[in-house]
Amino acid sequence: MRRIRAAVTGAVTLSLLLTATACGGGGEDGGGQATKTLTYWASNQGSSLEVDKKVLQPELDEFERRTGIKVKLEVIPWSDLLNRILTATTSGQGPDVLNIGNTWSASLQATGALLPWDAKNFDAIGGKDRFVDSALGSTGAPGQDPAAVPLYSMAYALYYNKQMFKDAGIAKPPTTWDEVIAAGKKLSKDGKWGIGVEGSNLSNNIHQVFVLGKQHGADFFTADGKADFTSDGAVAAVKQYVDLMATHKIVAPGNAEYAQNQSLSDFAKDRTGMVLWQTPSQTFASQGMAEDEWGVVPAPVPAGKPGTGTATNSMVAGINLAVFKNTKNLDGALKFVKFMTSDEEQTALNKTYGSVPPVKTAQQDPAFSGPSLAVIRDTLASSAAALPQVPEESQFETVVGTAVKELFADAAAGRPVTTESVKAKLDKAQQQMPKK
Amino acid sequence: MTQTAVTPAREPAVRKATPGGARTARRSGRRRLALPYLLLLPALVLELLVHLVPMLMGLAMSFKELTQFYIRDWAAAPWSGLDNFSVALDFDAAVGQSLLRSFLTTCQFTLLSVGLCWLLGTAAAVLLQENFRGRGVLRTLFLVPYALPVYAAVITWAFMFQRDNGLINHVLHDQLGIGDSPAFWLIGDNSFWALLAVSVWKGWPFAFLTVMAGLQNIPRDMYEAAALDGAGVWKQIRHITLPSLRPVNQVLVLVLFLWTFNDFNTPFVLFGKAAPEAADLISLHIYQSSFQTWNFGTGSAMSALLLLFLLLVTGVYLLLTTRGRKTSDV
């Protein structure tokens, strides 16, 4: 009998314990412990999660050596990052410091989960003036304190395969869309193709059609932040992008299902002559393509040279560093952000990842004035525009990115892509946006 | 079952021998009665926490205007009454239209998938009833899809379905010469068939396992008697095997139906966040409505509607099948 009673007591206790731990969770802070540790969610920047751990861990060890604060690192793949952040926001159990895609800044700012970077917080990391203006442009909604600080900057450029260009008799790399199409037609034969796209990658679709939208004078959102996906300019932008496959036939139909950077391997394997990308040099190298086999020029514009206004040729791409508002170690978090945005770390990390530092002083390092990174740096300085800094930005990526994916599927299947069909898809996308 | 039936019979004999008499016996008898409930308690508590509480929270969310502005403190989101439901059910607008399309696709998909899983599973189980060399190996092989982790298996399928480098097109187009150009499987209309193939591949071993277990329970002598009376294989299957499997099939079909209708993993791993229209199953559709467009309120309303539909179908199904069984038993 006693044994049974003990068993029952045990079972009930165990269940209560399980319940308690299931509800509790999270913070492992027993008083002083919290100020000695930080949790950092890093986005996947290198060719794998392991590579990122190897790159970041020595830096984190250095931080611990200087401040005595231990940083627990978790590298999160892009496909999971936004959902992980949302879950952390809902539960309140998040990391102390985290990476966010800079295009999500305003969306995540609206949740109220991120620490606002007011003057005092900026002072703690050396001041707002340290950062390049274009990078600060995608840190949150205008008129509000930024929700994050820039960490790595990137921009789109046109990469071309030198040998394929030579074989096709193309004298100089294209600078306008007409030249891209002309070069693409010369390249597209014998199983080779002009330019690569990632038709099933929603974010990439958005980056490309956003820039084309700018070139057509459209912004996808009105000045007061309402979705405006069906304006003539927006429709023309989407159609122009899909037409590279549908009308001009300079994109391989198979690209419609690409979402895992397959267009980069096609490029590295001499199957595609051009690709519009942000800082792919690491990937090219890992695919066995030597640095002198490819060239880089600014992304194309309708006519003339890249610049502001309709000659915008890239979105401001990059990664920001944010602090969770409910961190128990604000002081440590600020110290860590200061460390990561210091000249020394900025130079080291951006050099490794092939990106450009958003910190002015670090940008002066000779490592960033090579031909490939100089194009990116100049694009960021003069002709890149930030994606709309509105709370609905991340929904826009999903619904319009999906519309472009479906249009590419139509083009690949040989179905016509018309102004009407583009408009219908964009109209459907707009209706899926949350009602204000 | 057998244990609880045996113990009470054995216990009184022990108790009679102990000094202290009837009172202790009664008290411990009462405890004995409470014991099963106490043992169930942990499961009950966890069930409550893991299933019931989130379900009720989800229902509450479906009446709220839940967007990114409120996810940090969803209880503070303003009530929106039945707005979310009317958005989900407005079949003239894009959200309702795509929900309806996704629902109809899911119905079609589920009917085909469950039907094929059942057919394949039953056929394989019946064929493997007879003892022959290699039966064990085949049985094990058939269970492989069931034993593999879903993610690993489905991602392999996704590689095989790739248009330019995938195995499927290599066989169908390059070797067998089907079609003018390699087909797309992961985008466009064919994606429905790709998803169906993976779903059936993944689901039929469960049907096979269940039916095989059911077959073990059919007495051999029934077949012998039938054979003596001159019944052939088909007659035996029709008049002995299938009717005897009825209770097993009743559960099997219901479970397969619920699993397939709610399947999230297969389309998510196969297609990523945005499934092609032709293969936009309802679970992924609701996920996209909630987590990709951050319309958590509308997503919750869609989930509530789905729950209602599945409860209704399950209820009607159980009512029909159990009634049918009782009359047939009589």
PDB file of C-alpha atoms in Angstrom, chain B residues 78-270:
ATOM      1  CA  PRO B  78      -9.268  45.404 -29.204  1.00  0.00           C
ATOM      2  CA  TRP B  79     -12.287  43.127 -29.616  1.00  0.00           C
ATOM      3  CA  SER B  80     -13.457  42.920 -33.157  1.00  0.00           C
ATOM      4  CA  GLY B  81     -16.567  40.808 -32.705  1.00  0.00           C
ATOM      5  CA  LEU B  82     -17.231  38.603 -35.693  1.00  0.00           C
ATOM      6  CA  ASP B  83     -15.126  40.708 -38.084  1.00  0.00           C
ATOM      7  CA  ASN B  84     -12.409  38.082 -38.483  1.00  0.00           C
ATOM      8  CA  PHE B  85     -15.002  35.444 -39.319  1.00  0.00           C
ATOM      9  CA  SER B  86     -16.734  37.661 -41.842  1.00  0.00           C
ATOM     10  CA  VAL B  87     -13.379  38.395 -43.518  1.00  0.00           C
ATOM     11  CA  ALA B  88     -12.599  34.665 -43.679  1.00  0.00           C
ATOM     12  CA  LEU B  89     -16.045  33.817 -45.015  1.00  0.00           C
ATOM     13  CA  ASP B  90     -16.421  36.692 -47.489  1.00  0.00           C
ATOM     14  CA  PHE B  91     -16.042  34.654 -50.652  1.00  0.00           C
ATOM     15  CA  ASP B  92     -16.238  37.729 -52.893  1.00  0.00           C
ATOM     16  CA  ALA B  93     -12.989  39.173 -51.530  1.00  0.00           C
ATOM     17  CA  ALA B  94      -9.454  37.831 -51.915  1.00  0.00           C
ATOM     18  CA  VAL B  95      -8.989  36.441 -48.393  1.00  0.00           C
ATOM     19  CA  GLY B  96     -12.247  34.483 -48.355  1.00  0.00           C
ATOM     20  CA  GLN B  97     -11.830  33.372 -51.946  1.00  0.00           C
ATOM     21  CA  SER B  98      -8.402  31.949 -51.349  1.00  0.00           C
ATOM     22  CA  LEU B  99      -9.557  30.269 -48.113  1.00  0.00           C
ATOM     23  CA  LEU B 100     -12.429  28.610 -49.975  1.00  0.00           C
ATOM     24  CA  ARG B 101     -10.118  27.530 -52.782  1.00  0.00           C
ATOM     25  CA  SER B 102      -7.645  26.151 -50.278  1.00  0.00           C
ATOM     26  CA  PHE B 103     -10.450  24.309 -48.441  1.00  0.00           C
ATOM     27  CA  LEU B 104     -11.748  22.694 -51.640  1.00  0.00           C
ATOM     28  CA  THR B 105      -8.205  21.733 -52.666  1.00  0.00           C
ATOM     29  CA  THR B 106      -7.692  20.153 -49.245  1.00  0.00           C
ATOM     30  CA  CYS B 107     -10.963  18.172 -49.506  1.00  0.00           C
ATOM     31  CA  GLN B 108      -9.994  16.829 -52.918  1.00  0.00           C
ATOM     32  CA  PHE B 109      -6.481  16.089 -51.776  1.00  0.00           C
ATOM     33  CA  THR B 110      -7.609  14.319 -48.604  1.00  0.00           C
ATOM     34  CA  LEU B 111     -10.126  12.105 -50.398  1.00  0.00           C
ATOM     35  CA  LEU B 112      -7.503  10.988 -52.916  1.00  0.00           C
ATOM     36  CA  SER B 113      -4.713  10.575 -50.412  1.00  0.00           C
ATOM     37  CA  VAL B 114      -6.741   8.644 -47.822  1.00  0.00           C
ATOM     38  CA  GLY B 115      -8.292   6.479 -50.531  1.00  0.00           C
ATOM     39  CA  LEU B 116      -4.935   5.592 -52.056  1.00  0.00           C
ATOM     40  CA  CYS B 117      -3.248   5.041 -48.670  1.00  0.00           C
ATOM     41  CA  TRP B 118      -6.022   2.696 -47.644  1.00  0.00           C
ATOM     42  CA  LEU B 119      -6.032   0.819 -50.928  1.00  0.00           C
ATOM     43  CA  LEU B 120      -2.263   0.362 -51.026  1.00  0.00           C
ATOM     44  CA  GLY B 121      -2.022  -0.499 -47.331  1.00  0.00           C
ATOM     45  CA  THR B 122      -4.812  -3.063 -47.487  1.00  0.00           C
ATOM     46  CA  ALA B 123      -3.540  -4.645 -50.683  1.00  0.00           C
ATOM     47  CA  ALA B 124      -0.024  -4.978 -49.264  1.00  0.00           C
ATOM     48  CA  ALA B 125      -1.280  -6.348 -45.943  1.00  0.00           C
ATOM     49  CA  VAL B 126      -3.472  -8.953 -47.652  1.00  0.00           C
ATOM     50  CA  LEU B 127      -0.677  -9.992 -49.997  1.00  0.00           C
ATOM     51  CA  LEU B 128       1.782 -10.370 -47.127  1.00  0.00           C
ATOM     52  CA  GLN B 129      -0.596 -12.578 -45.127  1.00  0.00           C
ATOM     53  CA  GLU B 130       0.711 -15.752 -46.764  1.00  0.00           C
ATOM     54  CA  ASN B 131       4.035 -16.954 -45.513  1.00  0.00           C
ATOM     55  CA  PHE B 132       6.737 -16.881 -48.174  1.00  0.00           C
ATOM     56  CA  ARG B 133      10.470 -16.340 -48.397  1.00  0.00           C
ATOM     57  CA  GLY B 134      11.389 -12.692 -47.964  1.00  0.00           C
ATOM     58  CA  ARG B 135       8.135 -11.709 -46.291  1.00  0.00           C
ATOM     59  CA  GLY B 136       9.937 -10.281 -43.265  1.00  0.00           C
ATOM     60  CA  VAL B 137      12.218  -8.189 -45.443  1.00  0.00           C
ATOM     61  CA  LEU B 138       9.290  -6.818 -47.423  1.00  0.00           C
ATOM     62  CA  ARG B 139       7.343  -5.990 -44.266  1.00  0.00           C
ATOM     63  CA  THR B 140      10.318  -4.077 -42.911  1.00  0.00           C
ATOM     64  CA  LEU B 141      10.891  -2.291 -46.216  1.00  0.00           C
ATOM     65  CA  PHE B 142       7.264  -1.207 -46.404  1.00  0.00           C
ATOM     66  CA  LEU B 143       7.547   0.439 -43.015  1.00  0.00           C
ATOM     67  CA  VAL B 144      10.569   2.534 -43.922  1.00  0.00           C
ATOM     68  CA  PRO B 145       8.609   5.655 -44.976  1.00  0.00           C
ATOM     69  CA  TYR B 146       6.753   5.497 -41.670  1.00  0.00           C
ATOM     70  CA  ALA B 147       9.983   5.259 -39.701  1.00  0.00           C
ATOM     71  CA  LEU B 148      11.867   8.074 -41.458  1.00  0.00           C
ATOM     72  CA  PRO B 149      11.788  11.571 -39.964  1.00  0.00           C
ATOM     73  CA  VAL B 150       9.279  13.606 -41.965  1.00  0.00           C
ATOM     74  CA  TYR B 151      11.629  16.495 -42.615  1.00  0.00           C
ATOM     75  CA  ALA B 152      14.471  14.385 -44.001  1.00  0.00           C
ATOM     76  CA  ALA B 153      12.125  12.346 -46.166  1.00  0.00           C
ATOM     77  CA  VAL B 154      10.197  15.260 -47.614  1.00  0.00           C
ATOM     78  CA  ILE B 155      13.285  17.368 -48.300  1.00  0.00           C
ATOM     79  CA  THR B 156      14.652  14.416 -50.288  1.00  0.00           C
ATOM     80  CA  TRP B 157      11.428  14.388 -52.282  1.00  0.00           C
ATOM     81  CA  ALA B 158      11.826  18.132 -52.854  1.00  0.00           C
ATOM     82  CA  PHE B 159      15.262  17.481 -54.373  1.00  0.00           C
ATOM     83  CA  MET B 160      13.875  14.696 -56.537  1.00  0.00           C
ATOM     84  CA  PHE B 161      11.074  16.929 -57.799  1.00  0.00           C
ATOM     85  CA  GLN B 162      13.414  19.721 -58.932  1.00  0.00           C
ATOM     86  CA  ARG B 163      12.825  20.482 -62.560  1.00  0.00           C
ATOM     87  CA  ASP B 164      16.337  20.636 -63.935  1.00  0.00           C
ATOM     88  CA  ASN B 165      18.366  18.380 -61.673  1.00  0.00           C
ATOM     89  CA  GLY B 166      15.707  16.176 -60.073  1.00  0.00           C
ATOM     90  CA  LEU B 167      15.439  12.409 -60.347  1.00  0.00           C
ATOM     91  CA  ILE B 168      11.742  12.413 -61.274  1.00  0.00           C
ATOM     92  CA  ASN B 169      12.243  14.426 -64.450  1.00  0.00           C
ATOM     93  CA  HIS B 170      15.391  12.505 -65.210  1.00  0.00           C
ATOM     94  CA  VAL B 171      13.363   9.299 -65.306  1.00  0.00           C
ATOM     95  CA  LEU B 172      10.132  10.648 -66.796  1.00  0.00           C
ATOM     96  CA  HIS B 173      11.548  13.016 -69.388  1.00  0.00           C
ATOM     97  CA  ASP B 174      15.135  11.994 -70.106  1.00  0.00           C
ATOM     98  CA  GLN B 175      14.726   8.223 -69.936  1.00  0.00           C
ATOM     99  CA  LEU B 176      11.090   7.533 -70.754  1.00  0.00           C
ATOM    100  CA  GLY B 177      10.691  10.536 -73.058  1.00  0.00           C
ATOM    101  CA  ILE B 178       7.414  11.741 -71.541  1.00  0.00           C
ATOM    102  CA  GLY B 179       6.524  15.359 -72.396  1.00  0.00           C
ATOM    103  CA  ASP B 180       8.171  17.861 -74.751  1.00  0.00           C
ATOM    104  CA  SER B 181      10.079  19.577 -71.973  1.00  0.00           C
ATOM    105  CA  PRO B 182      10.781  18.643 -68.352  1.00  0.00           C
ATOM    106  CA  ALA B 183       7.735  19.336 -66.154  1.00  0.00           C
ATOM    107  CA  PHE B 184       7.621  21.578 -63.100  1.00  0.00           C
ATOM    108  CA  TRP B 185       6.599  19.727 -59.941  1.00  0.00           C
ATOM    109  CA  LEU B 186       7.207  22.277 -57.212  1.00  0.00           C
ATOM    110  CA  ILE B 187       5.361  25.197 -58.833  1.00  0.00           C
ATOM    111  CA  GLY B 188       2.239  25.388 -60.984  1.00  0.00           C
ATOM    112  CA  ASP B 189      -0.537  22.828 -61.381  1.00  0.00           C
ATOM    113  CA  ASN B 190       1.579  19.678 -61.139  1.00  0.00           C
ATOM    114  CA  SER B 191       2.453  20.553 -57.553  1.00  0.00           C
ATOM    115  CA  PHE B 192      -0.864  18.967 -56.488  1.00  0.00           C
ATOM    116  CA  TRP B 193       0.239  15.594 -57.828  1.00  0.00           C
ATOM    117  CA  ALA B 194       3.715  15.936 -56.366  1.00  0.00           C
ATOM    118  CA  LEU B 195       2.214  16.625 -52.949  1.00  0.00           C
ATOM    119  CA  LEU B 196      -0.212  13.726 -53.342  1.00  0.00           C
ATOM    120  CA  ALA B 197       2.613  11.334 -54.224  1.00  0.00           C
ATOM    121  CA  VAL B 198       4.594  12.310 -51.137  1.00  0.00           C
ATOM    122  CA  SER B 199       1.529  12.189 -48.913  1.00  0.00           C
ATOM    123  CA  VAL B 200       0.579   8.692 -50.063  1.00  0.00           C
ATOM    124  CA  TRP B 201       4.173   7.489 -49.812  1.00  0.00           C
ATOM    125  CA  LYS B 202       4.270   8.784 -46.253  1.00  0.00           C
ATOM    126  CA  GLY B 203       0.796   7.632 -45.214  1.00  0.00           C
ATOM    127  CA  TRP B 204       0.225   4.176 -46.629  1.00  0.00           C
ATOM    128  CA  PRO B 205       2.641   2.283 -44.320  1.00  0.00           C
ATOM    129  CA  PHE B 206       0.443   3.266 -41.397  1.00  0.00           C
ATOM    130  CA  ALA B 207      -2.572   1.792 -43.172  1.00  0.00           C
ATOM    131  CA  PHE B 208      -0.492  -1.282 -43.953  1.00  0.00           C
ATOM    132  CA  LEU B 209       0.543  -1.698 -40.314  1.00  0.00           C
ATOM    133  CA  THR B 210      -2.962  -1.218 -38.972  1.00  0.00           C
ATOM    134  CA  VAL B 211      -4.640  -3.531 -41.462  1.00  0.00           C
ATOM    135  CA  MET B 212      -1.948  -6.156 -40.889  1.00  0.00           C
ATOM    136  CA  ALA B 213      -2.670  -6.059 -37.154  1.00  0.00           C
ATOM    137  CA  GLY B 214      -6.381  -6.328 -37.927  1.00  0.00           C
ATOM    138  CA  LEU B 215      -5.813  -9.338 -40.154  1.00  0.00           C
ATOM    139  CA  GLN B 216      -4.045 -11.214 -37.344  1.00  0.00           C
ATOM    140  CA  ASN B 217      -7.277 -11.178 -35.393  1.00  0.00           C
ATOM    141  CA  ILE B 218      -9.360 -12.965 -38.023  1.00  0.00           C
ATOM    142  CA  PRO B 219      -9.581 -16.650 -37.072  1.00  0.00           C
ATOM    143  CA  ARG B 220      -7.901 -18.895 -39.650  1.00  0.00           C
ATOM    144  CA  ASP B 221     -10.658 -21.484 -39.475  1.00  0.00           C
ATOM    145  CA  MET B 222     -13.140 -19.056 -41.007  1.00  0.00           C
ATOM    146  CA  TYR B 223     -11.076 -19.101 -44.185  1.00  0.00           C
ATOM    147  CA  GLU B 224     -10.728 -22.873 -43.997  1.00  0.00           C
ATOM    148  CA  ALA B 225     -14.472 -23.275 -43.622  1.00  0.00           C
ATOM    149  CA  ALA B 226     -15.085 -20.903 -46.504  1.00  0.00           C
ATOM    150  CA  ALA B 227     -12.578 -22.734 -48.657  1.00  0.00           C
ATOM    151  CA  LEU B 228     -14.328 -26.024 -47.890  1.00  0.00           C
ATOM    152  CA  ASP B 229     -17.590 -24.441 -48.991  1.00  0.00           C
ATOM    153  CA  GLY B 230     -15.892 -23.559 -52.265  1.00  0.00           C
ATOM    154  CA  ALA B 231     -15.261 -19.809 -51.796  1.00  0.00           C
ATOM    155  CA  GLY B 232     -12.373 -18.453 -53.885  1.00  0.00           C
ATOM    156  CA  VAL B 233      -9.844 -15.821 -52.846  1.00  0.00           C
ATOM    157  CA  TRP B 234     -12.001 -12.876 -53.913  1.00  0.00           C
ATOM    158  CA  LYS B 235     -15.064 -14.203 -52.156  1.00  0.00           C
ATOM    159  CA  GLN B 236     -13.004 -14.744 -49.020  1.00  0.00           C
ATOM    160  CA  ILE B 237     -11.727 -11.179 -49.159  1.00  0.00           C
ATOM    161  CA  ARG B 238     -15.185  -9.767 -49.770  1.00  0.00           C
ATOM    162  CA  HIS B 239     -17.096 -11.831 -47.239  1.00  0.00           C
ATOM    163  CA  ILE B 240     -14.549 -12.501 -44.509  1.00  0.00           C
ATOM    164  CA  THR B 241     -11.582 -10.154 -44.651  1.00  0.00           C
ATOM    165  CA  LEU B 242     -13.294  -6.832 -45.331  1.00  0.00           C
ATOM    166  CA  PRO B 243     -16.235  -7.274 -42.912  1.00  0.00           C
ATOM    167  CA  SER B 244     -13.878  -8.455 -40.158  1.00  0.00           C
ATOM    168  CA  LEU B 245     -11.633  -5.461 -40.755  1.00  0.00           C
ATOM    169  CA  ARG B 246     -14.548  -3.055 -40.425  1.00  0.00           C
ATOM    170  CA  PRO B 247     -13.797  -1.835 -36.890  1.00  0.00           C
ATOM    171  CA  VAL B 248     -10.114  -1.451 -37.737  1.00  0.00           C
ATOM    172  CA  ASN B 249     -10.899   0.405 -40.952  1.00  0.00           C
ATOM    173  CA  GLN B 250     -13.333   2.666 -39.174  1.00  0.00           C
ATOM    174  CA  VAL B 251     -10.567   4.022 -36.937  1.00  0.00           C
ATOM    175  CA  LEU B 252      -7.923   3.880 -39.650  1.00  0.00           C
ATOM    176  CA  VAL B 253      -9.866   5.975 -42.146  1.00  0.00           C
ATOM    177  CA  LEU B 254     -10.787   8.533 -39.496  1.00  0.00           C
ATOM    178  CA  VAL B 255      -7.195   8.907 -38.309  1.00  0.00           C
ATOM    179  CA  LEU B 256      -5.842   9.121 -41.864  1.00  0.00           C
ATOM    180  CA  PHE B 257      -8.497  11.682 -42.715  1.00  0.00           C
ATOM    181  CA  LEU B 258      -7.656  13.908 -39.757  1.00  0.00           C
ATOM    182  CA  TRP B 259      -3.904  13.624 -40.321  1.00  0.00           C
ATOM    183  CA  THR B 260      -4.120  14.334 -44.017  1.00  0.00           C
ATOM    184  CA  PHE B 261      -6.592  17.167 -43.719  1.00  0.00           C
ATOM    185  CA  ASN B 262      -4.421  18.876 -41.131  1.00  0.00           C
ATOM    186  CA  ASP B 263      -1.072  17.999 -42.662  1.00  0.00           C
ATOM    187  CA  PHE B 264       1.283  20.921 -42.355  1.00  0.00           C
ATOM    188  CA  ASN B 265       4.754  19.382 -42.505  1.00  0.00           C
ATOM    189  CA  THR B 266       4.585  17.862 -45.963  1.00  0.00           C
ATOM    190  CA  PRO B 267       3.584  20.979 -47.929  1.00  0.00           C
ATOM    191  CA  PHE B 268       5.739  23.240 -45.750  1.00  0.00           C
ATOM    192  CA  VAL B 269       8.914  21.246 -46.309  1.00  0.00           C
ATOM    193  CA  LEU B 270       8.122  20.556 -49.964  1.00  0.00           C
TER     194      LEU B 270
END
